[in-house]
mmCIF file of C-alpha atoms in Angstrom:
data_model
loop_
_atom_site.group_PDB
_atom_site.id
_atom_site.type_symbol
_atom_site.label_atom_id
_atom_site.label_comp_id
_atom_site.label_asym_id
_atom_site.label_seq_id
_atom_site.Cartn_x
_atom_site.Cartn_y
_atom_site.Cartn_z
ATOM 1 C CA MET A 7 32.140 1.026 1.710
ATOM 2 C CA ASN A 8 28.511 1.912 1.117
ATOM 3 C CA LEU A 9 27.435 -1.800 1.370
ATOM 4 C CA CYS A 10 29.193 -2.029 4.690
ATOM 5 C CA LEU A 11 27.372 1.008 5.930
ATOM 6 C CA VAL A 12 23.948 -0.370 4.964
ATOM 7 C CA PHE A 13 24.393 -4.037 5.968
ATOM 8 C CA SER A 14 26.914 -3.858 8.763
ATOM 9 C CA PRO A 15 27.254 -0.372 10.401
ATOM 10 C CA SER A 16 30.328 -1.543 12.290
ATOM 11 C CA GLY A 17 31.580 2.075 12.681
ATOM 12 C CA LEU A 18 28.369 2.990 14.505
ATOM 13 C CA VAL A 19 28.670 -0.037 16.777
ATOM 14 C CA SER A 20 32.295 0.419 17.560
ATOM 15 C CA ASP A 21 31.791 4.094 18.400
ATOM 16 C CA LEU A 22 28.942 3.273 20.756
ATOM 17 C CA ARG A 23 30.855 0.512 22.372
ATOM 18 C CA LEU A 24 33.786 2.857 23.134
ATOM 19 C CA ARG A 25 31.433 5.504 24.660
ATOM 20 C CA LEU A 26 29.662 2.844 26.826
ATOM 21 C CA LEU A 27 32.948 1.509 28.161
ATOM 22 C CA GLY A 28 33.753 4.978 29.494
ATOM 23 C CA TRP A 29 30.175 5.838 30.471
ATOM 24 C CA ASN A 30 29.423 8.575 33.006
ATOM 25 C CA SER A 31 26.609 11.088 33.608
ATOM 26 C CA GLN A 32 28.140 13.611 31.163
ATOM 27 C CA GLN A 33 28.822 11.142 28.322
ATOM 28 C CA CYS A 34 27.163 11.799 24.922
ATOM 29 C CA ILE A 35 26.105 9.520 22.025
ATOM 30 C CA GLY A 36 23.871 11.936 19.996
ATOM 31 C CA ASP A 37 26.813 13.074 17.854
ATOM 32 C CA ILE A 38 27.419 9.463 16.749
ATOM 33 C CA PHE A 39 23.896 9.134 15.401
ATOM 34 C CA VAL A 40 24.098 12.682 13.793
ATOM 35 C CA LYS A 41 27.195 11.442 11.935
ATOM 36 C CA PHE A 42 25.423 8.249 10.951
ATOM 37 C CA ALA A 43 22.292 10.101 9.724
ATOM 38 C CA LEU A 44 24.365 12.158 7.351
ATOM 39 C CA LYS A 45 24.696 8.961 5.278
ATOM 40 C CA GLN A 46 21.031 9.180 4.354
ATOM 41 C CA LYS A 47 21.749 9.192 0.609
ATOM 42 C CA VAL A 48 23.341 5.707 0.862
ATOM 43 C CA TYR A 49 20.193 4.283 2.460
ATOM 44 C CA SER A 50 18.007 6.165 -0.020
ATOM 45 C CA ASN A 51 19.907 4.689 -3.005
ATOM 46 C CA PHE A 52 19.579 1.110 -1.474
ATOM 47 C CA ILE A 53 15.822 1.527 -0.858
ATOM 48 C CA LYS A 54 15.169 2.845 -4.397
ATOM 49 C CA GLY A 55 17.062 -0.131 -5.845
ATOM 50 C CA TYR A 56 15.646 -2.739 -3.433
ATOM 51 C CA PRO A 57 13.008 -4.147 -5.874
ATOM 52 C CA LEU A 58 15.601 -4.409 -8.580
ATOM 53 C CA ILE A 59 17.937 -6.208 -6.233
ATOM 54 C CA LEU A 60 15.278 -8.809 -5.541
ATOM 55 C CA ARG A 61 14.561 -9.236 -9.245
ATOM 56 C CA ALA A 62 18.244 -9.725 -9.846
ATOM 57 C CA ILE A 63 18.467 -12.436 -7.209
ATOM 58 C CA GLU A 64 15.446 -14.192 -8.697
ATOM 59 C CA LYS A 65 17.081 -14.088 -12.150
ATOM 60 C CA CYS A 66 20.433 -15.410 -10.844
ATOM 61 C CA ILE A 67 18.703 -18.251 -8.994
ATOM 62 C CA GLU A 68 16.909 -19.180 -12.202
ATOM 63 C CA GLN A 69 19.940 -18.927 -14.639
ATOM 64 C CA PHE A 70 23.047 -19.808 -12.606
ATOM 65 C CA PRO A 71 23.399 -23.279 -11.005
ATOM 66 C CA LEU A 72 26.503 -22.174 -9.067
ATOM 67 C CA PHE A 73 24.542 -19.372 -7.469
ATOM 68 C CA ARG A 74 21.724 -21.766 -6.476
ATOM 69 C CA ALA A 75 24.266 -24.120 -4.977
ATOM 70 C CA PHE A 76 25.846 -21.209 -3.036
ATOM 71 C CA LEU A 77 22.524 -20.312 -1.567
ATOM 72 C CA ARG A 78 21.646 -23.881 -0.584
ATOM 73 C CA ARG A 79 25.005 -24.184 1.195
ATOM 74 C CA TYR A 80 24.893 -20.919 3.160
ATOM 75 C CA GLU A 81 21.277 -19.899 3.599
ATOM 76 C CA CYS A 82 19.511 -20.786 6.886
ATOM 77 C CA THR A 83 22.764 -21.568 8.639
ATOM 78 C CA ALA A 84 24.286 -20.201 11.831
ATOM 79 C CA ALA A 85 26.420 -17.838 9.822
ATOM 80 C CA SER A 86 23.338 -16.294 8.140
ATOM 81 C CA LYS A 87 21.422 -16.303 11.407
ATOM 82 C CA MET A 88 19.037 -18.921 10.012
ATOM 83 C CA LEU A 89 17.879 -16.411 7.343
ATOM 84 C CA THR A 90 17.670 -16.551 3.589
ATOM 85 C CA LEU A 91 19.344 -13.922 1.367
ATOM 86 C CA PRO A 92 16.061 -11.995 0.704
ATOM 87 C CA GLU A 93 15.355 -12.067 4.472
ATOM 88 C CA LEU A 94 18.797 -10.687 5.205
ATOM 89 C CA LEU A 95 18.004 -7.780 2.871
ATOM 90 C CA LEU A 96 15.089 -6.760 5.077
ATOM 91 C CA ALA A 97 17.466 -5.709 7.870
ATOM 92 C CA PRO A 98 18.543 -2.220 6.516
ATOM 93 C CA SER A 99 14.975 -1.056 6.058
ATOM 94 C CA ARG A 100 13.955 -2.178 9.559
ATOM 95 C CA ARG A 101 17.104 -1.058 11.377
ATOM 96 C CA ILE A 102 16.271 2.709 11.140
ATOM 97 C CA ALA A 103 13.029 2.229 13.048
ATOM 98 C CA ASP A 104 14.971 0.385 15.779
ATOM 99 C CA TYR A 105 17.459 3.315 16.026
ATOM 100 C CA ILE A 106 14.532 5.672 16.431
ATOM 101 C CA SER A 107 13.011 3.681 19.231
ATOM 102 C CA LEU A 108 16.297 3.423 21.080
ATOM 103 C CA LEU A 109 17.030 7.163 20.725
ATOM 104 C CA ARG A 110 13.536 8.085 21.907
ATOM 105 C CA SER A 111 13.957 5.904 24.956
ATOM 106 C CA TYR A 112 17.353 7.537 25.616
ATOM 107 C CA GLN A 113 15.830 10.979 25.090
ATOM 108 C CA LEU A 114 13.468 10.395 27.976
ATOM 109 C CA GLU A 115 16.449 9.980 30.286
ATOM 110 C CA VAL A 116 18.353 13.075 29.066
ATOM 111 C CA SER A 117 17.455 16.384 30.657
ATOM 112 C CA ARG A 118 17.205 19.452 28.430
ATOM 113 C CA SER A 119 20.203 20.999 30.177
ATOM 114 C CA HIS A 120 22.367 17.975 29.157
ATOM 115 C CA SER A 121 24.961 18.667 26.460
ATOM 116 C CA ASP A 122 23.695 15.665 24.468
ATOM 117 C CA HIS A 123 20.085 16.837 24.198
ATOM 118 C CA GLN A 124 20.526 18.955 21.098
ATOM 119 C CA ASP A 125 22.392 16.250 19.175
ATOM 120 C CA VAL A 126 19.799 13.657 20.091
ATOM 121 C CA ASP A 127 17.013 15.882 18.813
ATOM 122 C CA LEU A 128 18.871 16.499 15.563
ATOM 123 C CA ALA A 129 19.649 12.853 15.083
ATOM 124 C CA LEU A 130 16.067 11.831 15.746
ATOM 125 C CA ASN A 131 14.752 14.331 13.197
ATOM 126 C CA GLN A 132 17.140 13.083 10.590
ATOM 127 C CA LEU A 133 16.365 9.436 11.278
ATOM 128 C CA VAL A 134 12.619 10.075 11.184
ATOM 129 C CA ASP A 135 12.988 11.702 7.845
ATOM 130 C CA MET A 136 15.002 8.711 6.618
ATOM 131 C CA ASN A 137 12.416 6.293 8.002
ATOM 132 C CA LYS A 138 9.569 8.284 6.323
ATOM 133 C CA LEU A 139 11.349 7.909 3.000
ATOM 134 C CA ILE A 140 11.619 4.175 3.513
ATOM 135 C CA GLN A 141 7.901 3.871 4.361
ATOM 136 C CA GLU A 142 6.960 5.901 1.315
ATOM 137 C CA TYR A 143 8.901 3.482 -0.949
ATOM 138 C CA LYS A 144 7.447 0.499 0.875
ATOM 139 C CA LEU A 145 3.908 1.815 0.431
ATOM 140 C CA ARG A 146 4.507 2.555 -3.293
ATOM 141 C CA CYS A 147 5.727 -1.097 -3.835
ATOM 142 C CA GLN A 148 2.674 -2.447 -1.938
ATOM 143 C CA GLN A 149 0.339 -0.270 -4.121
ATOM 144 C CA GLU A 150 1.998 -1.479 -7.294
ATOM 145 C CA ARG A 151 1.633 -5.121 -6.260
ATOM 146 C CA GLN A 152 -1.986 -4.459 -5.448
ATOM 147 C CA LEU A 153 -2.712 -2.871 -8.829
ATOM 148 C CA LEU A 154 -1.081 -5.784 -10.641
ATOM 149 C CA LYS A 155 -3.075 -8.268 -8.597
ATOM 150 C CA ILE A 156 -6.366 -6.545 -9.432
ATOM 151 C CA GLN A 157 -5.336 -6.314 -13.156
ATOM 152 C CA LYS A 158 -4.757 -10.098 -13.212
ATOM 153 C CA LYS A 159 -8.095 -10.687 -11.433
ATOM 154 C CA ILE A 160 -10.201 -8.729 -13.964
ATOM 155 C CA ILE A 161 -10.701 -10.326 -17.350
ATOM 156 C CA LYS A 162 -9.925 -7.983 -20.307
ATOM 157 C CA CYS A 163 -8.711 -5.380 -17.908
ATOM 158 C CA PRO A 164 -6.759 -2.402 -19.260
ATOM 159 C CA VAL A 165 -3.365 -1.462 -17.790
ATOM 160 C CA LEU A 166 -3.941 -0.168 -14.236
ATOM 161 C CA LEU A 167 -0.336 0.416 -13.288
ATOM 162 C CA GLU A 168 0.134 4.166 -13.550
ATOM 163 C CA ALA A 169 2.183 6.665 -11.584
ATOM 164 C CA ASN A 170 0.539 7.784 -8.280
ATOM 165 C CA ARG A 171 -2.461 5.494 -8.750
ATOM 166 C CA PHE A 172 -3.650 3.414 -5.810
ATOM 167 C CA LEU A 173 -6.634 1.458 -4.760
ATOM 168 C CA VAL A 174 -9.186 3.165 -2.437
ATOM 169 C CA LYS A 175 -11.984 0.660 -2.068
ATOM 170 C CA GLU A 176 -13.694 -2.349 -3.681
ATOM 171 C CA LEU A 177 -17.397 -3.221 -3.316
ATOM 172 C CA ASP A 178 -19.613 -5.896 -4.788
ATOM 173 C CA VAL A 179 -23.058 -4.604 -5.653
ATOM 174 C CA CYS A 180 -26.211 -5.532 -7.630
ATOM 175 C CA GLY A 181 -26.780 -3.882 -11.009
ATOM 176 C CA LEU A 182 -30.270 -2.466 -11.352
ATOM 177 C CA LEU A 183 -32.502 -1.595 -14.290
ATOM 178 C CA PRO A 184 -34.318 1.623 -13.498
ATOM 179 C CA PRO A 185 -38.079 1.993 -14.076
ATOM 180 C CA SER A 186 -39.725 4.422 -16.378
ATOM 181 C CA GLU A 187 -39.691 8.107 -15.394
ATOM 182 C CA ASN A 188 -43.462 8.203 -15.749
ATOM 183 C CA VAL A 189 -43.892 6.146 -12.602
ATOM 184 C CA ILE A 190 -44.163 8.035 -9.379
ATOM 185 C CA PRO A 191 -40.957 7.610 -7.199
ATOM 186 C CA LYS A 192 -42.502 5.489 -4.429
ATOM 187 C CA LEU A 193 -43.822 2.987 -6.880
ATOM 188 C CA ARG A 194 -40.696 2.652 -8.992
ATOM 189 C CA VAL A 195 -39.505 -0.948 -9.208
ATOM 190 C CA TYR A 196 -35.762 -1.440 -9.899
ATOM 191 C CA ARG A 197 -35.010 -4.825 -11.465
ATOM 192 C CA HIS A 198 -31.912 -6.749 -10.497
ATOM 193 C CA ILE A 199 -30.286 -7.686 -13.849
ATOM 194 C CA GLU A 200 -26.721 -8.436 -13.021
ATOM 195 C CA ASN A 201 -23.989 -8.468 -10.347
ATOM 196 C CA LEU A 202 -21.267 -5.800 -10.479
ATOM 197 C CA GLY A 203 -17.868 -5.216 -8.932
ATOM 198 C CA LEU A 204 -16.786 -1.619 -8.157
ATOM 199 C CA HIS A 205 -13.103 -0.943 -7.923
ATOM 200 C CA LEU A 206 -12.352 2.574 -6.837
ATOM 201 C CA PHE A 207 -8.954 4.177 -7.418
ATOM 202 C CA ASN A 208 -7.799 7.672 -6.607
ATOM 203 C CA ASP A 209 -8.298 8.845 -10.183
ATOM 204 C CA CYS A 210 -10.893 6.489 -11.720
ATOM 205 C CA LEU A 211 -13.653 3.934 -11.086
ATOM 206 C CA VAL A 212 -13.457 0.580 -12.752
ATOM 207 C CA LEU A 213 -16.786 -1.283 -13.169
ATOM 208 C CA THR A 214 -16.809 -5.028 -13.744
ATOM 209 C CA LYS A 215 -19.410 -7.690 -14.293
ATOM 210 C CA ARG A 216 -19.261 -10.255 -11.473
ATOM 211 C CA THR A 217 -20.163 -13.898 -12.082
ATOM 212 C CA THR A 218 -19.995 -16.637 -9.456
ATOM 213 C CA ARG A 219 -18.508 -20.075 -10.104
ATOM 214 C CA PHE A 220 -19.341 -22.857 -7.645
ATOM 215 C CA LEU A 221 -16.654 -25.469 -7.050
ATOM 216 C CA PRO A 222 -17.578 -29.150 -7.229
ATOM 217 C CA PHE A 223 -17.244 -31.290 -4.019
ATOM 218 C CA GLU A 224 -16.572 -28.123 -1.916
ATOM 219 C CA ARG A 225 -18.704 -25.691 -0.023
ATOM 220 C CA SER A 226 -17.027 -22.734 -1.608
ATOM 221 C CA LYS A 227 -17.238 -20.471 -4.634
ATOM 222 C CA GLU A 228 -15.152 -17.990 -6.556
ATOM 223 C CA ASP A 229 -16.058 -14.683 -8.131
ATOM 224 C CA ILE A 230 -14.972 -13.886 -11.700
ATOM 225 C CA TYR A 231 -14.752 -10.209 -12.736
ATOM 226 C CA THR A 232 -15.019 -9.045 -16.337
ATOM 227 C CA PHE A 233 -14.162 -5.523 -17.328
ATOM 228 C CA VAL A 234 -17.136 -3.300 -18.289
ATOM 229 C CA ASN A 235 -16.167 0.367 -18.050
ATOM 230 C CA CYS A 236 -13.719 2.781 -16.620
ATOM 231 C CA CYS A 237 -14.844 6.273 -15.491
ATOM 232 C CA GLU A 238 -12.616 9.262 -14.731
ATOM 233 C CA LEU A 239 -13.496 10.541 -11.260
ATOM 234 C CA VAL A 240 -13.520 14.196 -12.431
ATOM 235 C CA ARG A 241 -16.520 13.372 -14.609
ATOM 236 C CA LEU A 242 -18.325 11.045 -12.235
ATOM 237 C CA ARG A 243 -21.112 11.991 -9.829
ATOM 238 C CA ILE A 244 -23.270 9.996 -7.439
ATOM 239 C CA ASP A 245 -26.863 10.352 -6.149
ATOM 240 C CA ASP A 246 -28.629 8.617 -3.371
ATOM 241 C CA ILE A 247 -31.865 6.751 -4.214
ATOM 242 C CA PRO A 248 -34.248 6.799 -1.252
ATOM 243 C CA ASP A 249 -35.385 3.474 0.166
ATOM 244 C CA SER A 250 -38.918 2.412 -0.689
ATOM 245 C CA LYS A 251 -41.062 -0.690 -0.708
ATOM 246 C CA TYR A 252 -39.460 -1.761 -3.965
ATOM 247 C CA VAL A 253 -35.815 -0.845 -3.551
ATOM 248 C CA SER A 254 -33.325 -0.457 -0.735
ATOM 249 C CA ASN A 255 -29.684 0.568 -0.322
ATOM 250 C CA ALA A 256 -29.601 1.924 -3.906
ATOM 251 C CA PHE A 257 -27.636 4.722 -5.478
ATOM 252 C CA ARG A 258 -26.980 6.122 -8.939
ATOM 253 C CA MET A 259 -23.563 6.878 -10.452
ATOM 254 C CA PHE A 260 -23.417 8.823 -13.666
ATOM 255 C CA THR A 261 -21.170 10.628 -16.134
ATOM 256 C CA PRO A 262 -22.240 12.939 -19.027
ATOM 257 C CA ASN A 263 -22.491 9.807 -21.170
ATOM 258 C CA ARG A 264 -23.525 6.809 -19.004
ATOM 259 C CA GLU A 265 -25.275 6.007 -15.725
ATOM 260 C CA PHE A 266 -25.237 2.993 -13.453
ATOM 261 C CA PHE A 267 -27.910 2.054 -10.923
ATOM 262 C CA CYS A 268 -26.598 -0.134 -8.065
ATOM 263 C CA SER A 269 -27.730 -1.605 -4.755
ATOM 264 C CA ALA A 270 -25.441 -2.448 -1.909
ATOM 265 C CA ASP A 271 -25.905 -5.364 0.474
ATOM 266 C CA SER A 272 -26.571 -3.148 3.493
ATOM 267 C CA SER A 273 -27.237 0.463 4.358
ATOM 268 C CA GLU A 274 -23.843 0.618 6.082
ATOM 269 C CA ASP A 275 -22.045 -0.437 2.757
ATOM 270 C CA LYS A 276 -24.100 2.107 0.806
ATOM 271 C CA ILE A 277 -23.396 5.002 3.168
ATOM 272 C CA ASP A 278 -19.713 4.077 3.393
ATOM 273 C CA TRP A 279 -19.391 3.803 -0.444
ATOM 274 C CA ILE A 280 -21.149 7.139 -1.091
ATOM 275 C CA SER A 281 -19.009 8.909 1.517
ATOM 276 C CA ILE A 282 -15.712 7.469 0.284
ATOM 277 C CA LEU A 283 -16.508 8.040 -3.371
ATOM 278 C CA GLU A 284 -17.473 11.688 -2.828
ATOM 279 C CA LYS A 285 -14.346 12.357 -0.820
ATOM 280 C CA THR A 286 -12.200 10.714 -3.544
ATOM 281 C CA ILE A 287 -13.941 12.696 -6.286
ATOM 282 C CA ASN A 288 -13.274 15.940 -4.399
ATOM 283 C CA ALA A 289 -9.665 15.011 -3.935
ATOM 284 C CA ALA A 290 -9.359 14.253 -7.632
ATOM 285 C CA LEU A 291 -10.913 17.677 -8.498
ATOM 286 C CA GLU A 292 -8.524 19.439 -6.114
ATOM 287 C CA ASP A 293 -5.548 17.718 -7.820
ATOM 288 C CA LEU A 294 -6.903 18.796 -11.194
ATOM 289 C CA ASP A 295 -6.875 22.440 -10.104
#
């Protein structure tokens, strides 16, 4: 019964069809959507288990020849609307947004004095809440995939996948060696000693050493990142280094134990990085409180 509601809401369709057959200026459809929206828990359970469903399908395709044969026979046919099984599973998560669009269009045509106005408003609010839940789970899955992708990209990277962690920004910079403090500021020469990759998350900053590999017979290259350090944002601070004759677009990031001098490719990258990092640090401190 629950599967039928998620994948083929025939009750909703039949109720709407009956109302449309006897349509008049006083007809109502809002109560149908209110009744449908009360089944929110069914959709919520499906969305929560959606990634596990896909993993189960992958496992069945790999382990069971009969299941592979079944999919080859019925996928991408007229009966499946030329879709594969994973593509068919996309329909429930997208259908709610379509219902919201249709109800909002209908709402524009319904006057406030109409008996259907209150039910339409109620149904819209319930469907918007349901769609918000779907989008939150979708965003969470995207963030987890992004963390795993970054973890695979960085050599010797620690585990990045933690609850509520997400990527904020990545930036490639030059690592600088600072001059002696005895030199006056305008004559301080910062030496470029290495290339770094900065990976900012909402709770930490991962620093990597970036090396470039050039590919033979191609006008292309690839960057290789090796883990260097991970700093908690609540202990991290950043200072601007004024431009001079010997350095430009530079800044200093430091904790009680370490400091890093970096230079961005442009002033826009530097300003953007400092602004985003400061906002992310402030947000991390607020969460700590």
